CSV table of C-alpha atoms in Angstrom, one decimal:
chain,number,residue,atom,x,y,z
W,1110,UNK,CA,-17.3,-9.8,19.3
W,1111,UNK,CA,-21.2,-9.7,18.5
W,1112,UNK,CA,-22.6,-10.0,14.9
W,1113,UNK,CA,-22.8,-6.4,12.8
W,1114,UNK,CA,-26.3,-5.4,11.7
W,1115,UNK,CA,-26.3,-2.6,9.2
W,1116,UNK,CA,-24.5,0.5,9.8
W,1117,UNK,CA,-26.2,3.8,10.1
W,1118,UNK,CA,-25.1,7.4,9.4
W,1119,UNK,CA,-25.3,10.1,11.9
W,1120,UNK,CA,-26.0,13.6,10.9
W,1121,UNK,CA,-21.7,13.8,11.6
W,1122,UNK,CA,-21.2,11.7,9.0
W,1123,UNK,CA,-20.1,9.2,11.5
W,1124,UNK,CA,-20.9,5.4,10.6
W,1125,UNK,CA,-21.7,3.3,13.8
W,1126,UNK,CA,-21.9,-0.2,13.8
W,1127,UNK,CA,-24.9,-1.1,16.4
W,1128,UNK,CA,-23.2,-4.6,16.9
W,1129,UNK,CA,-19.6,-3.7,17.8
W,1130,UNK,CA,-17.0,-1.6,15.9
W,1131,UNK,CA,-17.7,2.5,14.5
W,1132,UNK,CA,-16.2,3.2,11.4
W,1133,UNK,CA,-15.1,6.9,11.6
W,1134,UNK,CA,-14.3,8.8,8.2
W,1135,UNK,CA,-11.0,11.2,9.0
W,1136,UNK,CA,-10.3,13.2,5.6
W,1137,UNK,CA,-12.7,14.3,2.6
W,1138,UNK,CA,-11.5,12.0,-0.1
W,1139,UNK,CA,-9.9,9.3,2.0
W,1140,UNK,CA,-9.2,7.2,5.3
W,1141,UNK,CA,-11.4,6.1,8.5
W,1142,UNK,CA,-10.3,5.0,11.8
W,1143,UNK,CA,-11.9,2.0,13.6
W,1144,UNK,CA,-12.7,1.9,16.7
W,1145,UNK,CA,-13.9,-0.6,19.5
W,1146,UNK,CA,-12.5,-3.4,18.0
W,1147,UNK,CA,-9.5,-6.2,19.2
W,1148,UNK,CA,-8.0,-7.7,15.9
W,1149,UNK,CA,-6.8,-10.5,18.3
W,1150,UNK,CA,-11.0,-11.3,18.1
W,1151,UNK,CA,-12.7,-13.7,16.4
W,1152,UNK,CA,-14.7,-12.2,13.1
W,1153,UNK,CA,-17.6,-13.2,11.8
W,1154,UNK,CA,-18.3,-13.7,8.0
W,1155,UNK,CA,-20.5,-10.4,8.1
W,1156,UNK,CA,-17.9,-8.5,10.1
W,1157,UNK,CA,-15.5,-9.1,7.5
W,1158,UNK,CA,-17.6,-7.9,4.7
W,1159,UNK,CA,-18.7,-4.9,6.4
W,1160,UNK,CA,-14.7,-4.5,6.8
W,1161,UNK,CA,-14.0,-5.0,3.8
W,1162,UNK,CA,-16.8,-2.7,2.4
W,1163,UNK,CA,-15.3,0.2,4.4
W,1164,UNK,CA,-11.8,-0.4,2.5
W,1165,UNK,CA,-13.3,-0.4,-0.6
W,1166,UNK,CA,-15.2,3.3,0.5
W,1167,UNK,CA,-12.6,4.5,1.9
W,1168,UNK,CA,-9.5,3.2,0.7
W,1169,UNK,CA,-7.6,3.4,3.9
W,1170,UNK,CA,-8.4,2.3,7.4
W,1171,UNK,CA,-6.5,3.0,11.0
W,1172,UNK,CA,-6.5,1.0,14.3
W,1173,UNK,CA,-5.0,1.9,17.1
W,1174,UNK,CA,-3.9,0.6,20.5
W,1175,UNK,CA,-3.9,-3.0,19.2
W,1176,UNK,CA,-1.6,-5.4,21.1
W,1177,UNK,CA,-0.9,-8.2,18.9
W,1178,UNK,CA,2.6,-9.8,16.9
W,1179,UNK,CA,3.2,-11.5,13.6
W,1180,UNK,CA,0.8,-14.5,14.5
W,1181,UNK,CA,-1.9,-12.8,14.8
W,1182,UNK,CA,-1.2,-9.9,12.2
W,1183,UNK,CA,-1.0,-12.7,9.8
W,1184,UNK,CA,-4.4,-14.1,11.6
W,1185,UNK,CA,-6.0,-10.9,10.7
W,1186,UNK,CA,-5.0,-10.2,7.4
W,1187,UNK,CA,-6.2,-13.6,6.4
W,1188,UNK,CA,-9.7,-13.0,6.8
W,1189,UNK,CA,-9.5,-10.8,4.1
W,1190,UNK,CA,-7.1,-12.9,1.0
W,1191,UNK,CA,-4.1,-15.1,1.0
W,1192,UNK,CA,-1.1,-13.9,2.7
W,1193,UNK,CA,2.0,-13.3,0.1
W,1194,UNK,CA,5.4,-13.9,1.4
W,1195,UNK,CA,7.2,-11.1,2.6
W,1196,UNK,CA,8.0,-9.5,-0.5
W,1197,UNK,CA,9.8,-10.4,-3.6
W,1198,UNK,CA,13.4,-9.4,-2.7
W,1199,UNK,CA,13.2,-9.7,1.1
W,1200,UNK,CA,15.8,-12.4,3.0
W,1201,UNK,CA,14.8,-10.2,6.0
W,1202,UNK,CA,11.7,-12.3,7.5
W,1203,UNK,CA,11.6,-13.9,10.9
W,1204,UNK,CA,12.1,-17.4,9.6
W,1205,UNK,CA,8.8,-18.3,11.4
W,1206,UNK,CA,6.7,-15.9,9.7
W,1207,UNK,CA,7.7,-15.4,6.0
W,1208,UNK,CA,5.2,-13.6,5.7
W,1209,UNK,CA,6.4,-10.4,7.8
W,1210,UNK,CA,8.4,-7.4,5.9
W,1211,UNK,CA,10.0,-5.5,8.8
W,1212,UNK,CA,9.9,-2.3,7.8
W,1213,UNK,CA,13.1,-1.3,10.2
W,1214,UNK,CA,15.4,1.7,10.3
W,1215,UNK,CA,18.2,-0.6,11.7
W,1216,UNK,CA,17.8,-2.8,8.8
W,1217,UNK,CA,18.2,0.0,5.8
W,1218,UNK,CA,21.7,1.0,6.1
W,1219,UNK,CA,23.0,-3.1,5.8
W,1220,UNK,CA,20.6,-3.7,2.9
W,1221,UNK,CA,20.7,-0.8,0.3
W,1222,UNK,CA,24.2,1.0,1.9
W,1223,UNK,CA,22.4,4.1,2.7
W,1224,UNK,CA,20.8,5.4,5.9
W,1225,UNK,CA,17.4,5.2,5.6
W,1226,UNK,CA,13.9,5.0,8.0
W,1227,UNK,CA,12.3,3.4,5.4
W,1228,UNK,CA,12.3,1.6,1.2
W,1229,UNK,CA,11.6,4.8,-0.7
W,1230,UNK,CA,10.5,8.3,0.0
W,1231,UNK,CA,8.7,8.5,-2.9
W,1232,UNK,CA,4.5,8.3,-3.3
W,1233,UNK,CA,4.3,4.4,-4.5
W,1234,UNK,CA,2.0,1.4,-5.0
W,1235,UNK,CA,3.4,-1.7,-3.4
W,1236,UNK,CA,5.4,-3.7,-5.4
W,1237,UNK,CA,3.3,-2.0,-8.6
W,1238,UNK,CA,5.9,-3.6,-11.2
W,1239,UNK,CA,4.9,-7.1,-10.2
W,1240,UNK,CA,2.4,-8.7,-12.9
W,1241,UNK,CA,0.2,-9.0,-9.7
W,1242,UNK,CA,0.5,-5.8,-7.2
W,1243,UNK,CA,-0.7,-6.8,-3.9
W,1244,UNK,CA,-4.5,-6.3,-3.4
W,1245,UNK,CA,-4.1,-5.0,-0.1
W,1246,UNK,CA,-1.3,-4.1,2.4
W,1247,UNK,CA,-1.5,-4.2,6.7
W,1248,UNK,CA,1.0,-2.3,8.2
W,1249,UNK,CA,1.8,-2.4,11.9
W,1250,UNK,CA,4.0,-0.2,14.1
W,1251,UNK,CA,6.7,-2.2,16.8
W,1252,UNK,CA,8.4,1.2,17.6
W,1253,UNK,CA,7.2,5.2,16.7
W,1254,UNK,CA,9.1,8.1,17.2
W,1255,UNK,CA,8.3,10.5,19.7
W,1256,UNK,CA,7.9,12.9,16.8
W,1257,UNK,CA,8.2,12.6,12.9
W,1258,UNK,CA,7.4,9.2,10.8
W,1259,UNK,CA,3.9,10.4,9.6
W,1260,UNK,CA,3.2,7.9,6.4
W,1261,UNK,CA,0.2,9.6,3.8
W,1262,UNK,CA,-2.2,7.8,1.3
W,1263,UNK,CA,-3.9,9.2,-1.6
W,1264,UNK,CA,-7.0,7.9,-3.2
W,1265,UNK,CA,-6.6,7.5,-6.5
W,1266,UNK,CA,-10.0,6.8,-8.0
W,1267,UNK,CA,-10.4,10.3,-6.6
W,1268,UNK,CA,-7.8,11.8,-8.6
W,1269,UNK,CA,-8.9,10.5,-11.9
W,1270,UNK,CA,-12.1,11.1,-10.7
W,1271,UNK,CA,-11.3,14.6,-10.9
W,1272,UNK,CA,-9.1,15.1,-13.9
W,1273,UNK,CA,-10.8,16.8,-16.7
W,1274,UNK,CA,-12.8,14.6,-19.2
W,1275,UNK,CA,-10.4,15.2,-22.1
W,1276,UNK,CA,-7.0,13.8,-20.4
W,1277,UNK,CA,-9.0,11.0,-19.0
W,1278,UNK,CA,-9.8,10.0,-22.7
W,1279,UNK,CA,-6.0,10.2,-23.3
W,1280,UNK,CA,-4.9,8.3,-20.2
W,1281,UNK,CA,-7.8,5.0,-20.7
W,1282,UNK,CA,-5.7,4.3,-23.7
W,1283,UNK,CA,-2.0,4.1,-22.6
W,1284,UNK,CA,-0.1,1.8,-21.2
W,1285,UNK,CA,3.1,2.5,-18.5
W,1286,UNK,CA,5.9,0.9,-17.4
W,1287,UNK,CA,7.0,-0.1,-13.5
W,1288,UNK,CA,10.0,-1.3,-12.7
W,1289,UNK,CA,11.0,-2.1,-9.6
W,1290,UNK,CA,13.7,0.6,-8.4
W,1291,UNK,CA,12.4,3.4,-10.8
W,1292,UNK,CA,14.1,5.7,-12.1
W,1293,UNK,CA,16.3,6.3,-9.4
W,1294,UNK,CA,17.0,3.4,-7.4
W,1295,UNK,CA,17.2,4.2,-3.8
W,1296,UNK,CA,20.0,1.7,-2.6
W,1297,UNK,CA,23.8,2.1,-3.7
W,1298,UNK,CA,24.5,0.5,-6.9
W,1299,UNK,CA,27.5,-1.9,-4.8
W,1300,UNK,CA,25.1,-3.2,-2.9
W,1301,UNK,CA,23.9,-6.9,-2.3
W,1302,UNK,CA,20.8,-5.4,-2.6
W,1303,UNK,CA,20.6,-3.8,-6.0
W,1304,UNK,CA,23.2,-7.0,-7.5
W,1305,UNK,CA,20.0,-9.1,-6.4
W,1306,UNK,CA,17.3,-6.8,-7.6
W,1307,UNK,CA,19.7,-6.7,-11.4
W,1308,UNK,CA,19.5,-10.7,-11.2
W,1309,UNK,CA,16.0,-11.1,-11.2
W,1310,UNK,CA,14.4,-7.7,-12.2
W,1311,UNK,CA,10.5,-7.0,-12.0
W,1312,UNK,CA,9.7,-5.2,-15.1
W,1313,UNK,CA,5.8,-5.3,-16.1
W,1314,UNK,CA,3.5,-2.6,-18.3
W,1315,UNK,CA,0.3,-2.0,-16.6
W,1316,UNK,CA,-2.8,0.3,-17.8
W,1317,UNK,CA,-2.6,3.8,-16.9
W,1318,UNK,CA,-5.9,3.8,-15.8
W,1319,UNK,CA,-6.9,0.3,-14.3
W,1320,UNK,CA,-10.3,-0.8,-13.1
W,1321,UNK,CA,-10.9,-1.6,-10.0
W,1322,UNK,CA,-12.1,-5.6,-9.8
W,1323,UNK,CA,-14.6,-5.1,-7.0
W,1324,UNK,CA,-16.5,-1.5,-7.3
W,1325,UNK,CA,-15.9,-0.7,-11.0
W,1326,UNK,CA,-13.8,2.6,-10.1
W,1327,UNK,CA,-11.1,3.9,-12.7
W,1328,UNK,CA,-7.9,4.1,-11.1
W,1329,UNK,CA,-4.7,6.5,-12.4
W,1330,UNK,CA,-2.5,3.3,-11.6
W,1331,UNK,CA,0.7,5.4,-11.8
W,1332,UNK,CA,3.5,6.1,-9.7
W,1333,UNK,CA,6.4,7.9,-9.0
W,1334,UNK,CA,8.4,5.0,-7.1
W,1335,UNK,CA,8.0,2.7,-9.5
W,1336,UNK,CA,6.5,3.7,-13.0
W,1337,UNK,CA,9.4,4.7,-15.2
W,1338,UNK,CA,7.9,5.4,-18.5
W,1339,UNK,CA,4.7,6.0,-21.1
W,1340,UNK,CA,4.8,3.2,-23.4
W,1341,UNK,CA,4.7,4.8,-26.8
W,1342,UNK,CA,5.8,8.3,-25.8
W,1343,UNK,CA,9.2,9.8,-26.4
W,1344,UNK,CA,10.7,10.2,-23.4
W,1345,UNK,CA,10.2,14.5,-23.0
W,1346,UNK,CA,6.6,13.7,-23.4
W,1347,UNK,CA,6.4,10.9,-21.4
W,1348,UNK,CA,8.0,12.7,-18.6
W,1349,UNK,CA,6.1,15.7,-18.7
W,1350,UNK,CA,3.0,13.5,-18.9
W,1351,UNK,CA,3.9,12.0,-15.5
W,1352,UNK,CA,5.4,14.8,-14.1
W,1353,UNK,CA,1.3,16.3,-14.2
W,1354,UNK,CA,-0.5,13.3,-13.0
W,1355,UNK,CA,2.5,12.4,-9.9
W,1356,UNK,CA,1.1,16.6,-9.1
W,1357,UNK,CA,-2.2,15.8,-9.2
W,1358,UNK,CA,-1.6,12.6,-7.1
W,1359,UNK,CA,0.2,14.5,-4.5
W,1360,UNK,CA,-2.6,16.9,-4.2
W,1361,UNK,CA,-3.6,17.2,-0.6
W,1362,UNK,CA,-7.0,17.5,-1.2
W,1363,UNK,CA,-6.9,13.6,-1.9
W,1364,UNK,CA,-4.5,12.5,1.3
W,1365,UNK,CA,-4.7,11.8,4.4
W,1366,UNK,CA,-1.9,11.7,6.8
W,1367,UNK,CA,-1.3,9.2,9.9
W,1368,UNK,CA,0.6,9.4,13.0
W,1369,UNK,CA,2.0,6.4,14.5
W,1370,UNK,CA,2.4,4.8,17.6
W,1371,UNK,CA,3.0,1.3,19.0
W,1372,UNK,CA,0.1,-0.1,18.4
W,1373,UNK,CA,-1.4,1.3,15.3
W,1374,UNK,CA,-2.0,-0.7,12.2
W,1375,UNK,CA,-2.9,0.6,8.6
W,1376,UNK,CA,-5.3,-1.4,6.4
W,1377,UNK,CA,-5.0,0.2,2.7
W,1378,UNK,CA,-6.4,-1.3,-0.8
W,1379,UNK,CA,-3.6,-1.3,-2.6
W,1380,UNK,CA,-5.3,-1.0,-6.0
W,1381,UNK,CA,-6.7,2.4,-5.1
W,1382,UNK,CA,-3.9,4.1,-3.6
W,1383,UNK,CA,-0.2,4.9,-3.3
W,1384,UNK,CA,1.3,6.5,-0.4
W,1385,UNK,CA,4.4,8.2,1.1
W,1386,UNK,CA,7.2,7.1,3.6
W,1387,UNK,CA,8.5,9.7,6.0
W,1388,UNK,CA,11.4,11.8,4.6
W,1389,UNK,CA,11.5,14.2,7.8
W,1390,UNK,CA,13.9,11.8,10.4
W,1391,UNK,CA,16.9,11.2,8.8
W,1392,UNK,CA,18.7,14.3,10.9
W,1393,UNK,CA,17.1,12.4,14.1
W,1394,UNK,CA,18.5,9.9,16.1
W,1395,UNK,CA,15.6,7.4,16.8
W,1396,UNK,CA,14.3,3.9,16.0
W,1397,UNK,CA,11.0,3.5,13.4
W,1398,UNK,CA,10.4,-0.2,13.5
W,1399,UNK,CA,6.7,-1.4,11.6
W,1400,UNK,CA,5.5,-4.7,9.9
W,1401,UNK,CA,3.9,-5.4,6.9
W,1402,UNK,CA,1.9,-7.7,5.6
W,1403,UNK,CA,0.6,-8.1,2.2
W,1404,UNK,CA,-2.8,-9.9,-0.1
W,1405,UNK,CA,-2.4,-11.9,-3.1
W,1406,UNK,CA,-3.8,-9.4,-6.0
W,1407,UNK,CA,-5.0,-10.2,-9.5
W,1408,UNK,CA,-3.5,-8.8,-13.1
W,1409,UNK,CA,-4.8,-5.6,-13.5
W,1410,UNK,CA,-7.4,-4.7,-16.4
W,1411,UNK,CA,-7.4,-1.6,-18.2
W,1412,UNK,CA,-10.3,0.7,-19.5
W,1413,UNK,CA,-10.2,-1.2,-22.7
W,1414,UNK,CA,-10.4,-4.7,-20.7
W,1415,UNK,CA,-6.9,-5.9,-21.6
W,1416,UNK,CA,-4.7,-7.2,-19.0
W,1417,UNK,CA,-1.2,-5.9,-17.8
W,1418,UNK,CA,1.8,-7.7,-19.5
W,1419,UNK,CA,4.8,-8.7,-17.6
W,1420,UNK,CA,8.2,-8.1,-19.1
W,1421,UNK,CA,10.5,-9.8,-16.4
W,1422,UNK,CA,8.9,-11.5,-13.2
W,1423,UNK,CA,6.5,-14.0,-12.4
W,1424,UNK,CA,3.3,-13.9,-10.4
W,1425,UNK,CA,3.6,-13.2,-6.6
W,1426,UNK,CA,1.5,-15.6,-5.0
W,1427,UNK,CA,0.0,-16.2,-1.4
W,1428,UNK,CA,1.0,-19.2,0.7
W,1429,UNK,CA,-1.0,-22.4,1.1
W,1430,UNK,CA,-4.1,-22.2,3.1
W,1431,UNK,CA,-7.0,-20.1,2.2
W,1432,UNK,CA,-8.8,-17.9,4.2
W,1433,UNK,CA,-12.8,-18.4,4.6
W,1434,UNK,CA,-13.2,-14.8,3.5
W,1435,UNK,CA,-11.7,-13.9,0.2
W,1436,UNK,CA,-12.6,-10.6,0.3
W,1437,UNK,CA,-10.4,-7.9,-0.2
């Protein structure tokens, strides 16, 4: 691949890189597609910045047609932080690449006792109740239905964005808590999964409203997969405080939704966003096999510059060697 001079805007709103790759905005608040680019190519240092500058626009990016397997997903997602392990509860990996979460329908029903296509069907920040929430997350699709398995993102410096001046006042100041399973875990209670989830729980309070570390956006940092509570509220007014900002969330204008195929990969700032598994295939039979992933994040600030405080967990750190470009 050729070096990346500075991109330009057509009058479509269309940004082309003149060196190699176009960056092609798909939805109003959120999401672009990439195109002309192999992720199994080398990247230059300015590549990767103008990369990571489009995440940081617009929150979520989509490849597609890209033939590549864990070595050099992990490759890729390298240039842009230090690769966590798998994820805090997963025994799942490929023992060669511990870094891989297979996101796999076949996998569900062994590990939480229920059928499932994928963890929760809920709108959710990765791993949110971790002291450290991934900074970014790469998702790649093995094997897409024909039909059905859509996944949607919502930007969530939009959505504060536009909340009304006087609730944002409120929300700068409070504090929530995630914990990982919710409020309503989605594995059966017998399982080996929820006995090793209740043996080392993830339990951490975190701003309402973070701030993002690398453009200064305020960011509703709540969710409905993970956040359980409003620290200080009873729990009627805590609930019906949520129960608002999970609506405004989940307001369309803010999404954008992606259809799969082998091939495609997702690139999302995990800070920024939270975003919803499929719930329309359980009635189907087929196969939904992706793989994720994730960046080594930092402790969230809030509004008022404190940090988030963990209850029950430790930090969820990348693995030895890192990248040139720590960038996300």
């Amino acid at each position: 691949m050729t070096t990346v001079s500075e991109p330009t805007v057509t009058e479509t709103g269309v940004t082309v890189s003149a060196g190699s790759f176009r960056v092609v905005p798909v939805a109003g608040h959120i999401g672009a597609e990439i195109t002309d680019v192999d992720l199994r190519g080398e990247f230059t240092a300015d590549q990767v910045a103008e990369l990571t500058a489009a995440l940081h626009e617009y929150k979520v990016l989509f490849f597609r047609d890209q033939q590549i397997g864990h070595a050099e997903q992990i490759a890729f997602s390298r240039l842009f932080g230090a690769v966590t392990p798998s994820h805090p509860y997963d025994d799942d990996a490929p023992t060669e690449y511990p870094e891989i979460l297979a996101v796999d329908s076949r996998l569900y029903e062994k590990r939480f006792g229920v059928r499932k296509f994928s963890y929760t069907n809920y709108w959710h920040t990765d791993v949110s109740p971790l002291v450290n929430p991934p900074a970014a997350s790469l998702l790649r699709a093995e094997i897409a239905p024909e039909r059905g398995g859509d996944t949607h993102w919502t930007n969530l410096a939009a959505v504060y964005a536009g909340l009304p001046d006087s609730l944002k006042a409120l929300l700068d100041g409070l504090r929530a808590e995630h914990r990982f399973g919710g409020k309503n875990p989605a594995w059966d209670s017998e399982s080996d999964y929820a006995k090793k989830v209740a043996k080392a729980p993830l339990v951490t309070e975190h701003p309402v409203v973070r701030v993002h570390p690398v453009t200064g956006e305020k960011i509703l940092f709540v969710n409905p997969g993970f956040t359980t509570r409003i620290v200080g509220l009873s729990p009627r007014q805590s609930d019906a405080l949520l129960d608002l900002l999970y609506a405004e969330l989940a307001d369309p204008a803010y999404t954008v939704r992606f259809r799969w195929e082998r091939g495609s990969l997702a690139f999302w700032d995990n800070r920024a966003t939270a975003h919803l598994a499929p719930s329309d295939l359980n009635h189907l039979d087929v196969t939904r096999v992706l793989y994720r992933t994730t960046l080594e994040g930092e402790v969230p600030v809030g509004v008022d510059g404190e940090p988030s405080r963990s209850i029950s967990g430790a930090k969820f750190v990348g693995n030895a060697g890192a990248p040139e470009h720590d960038a996300a």
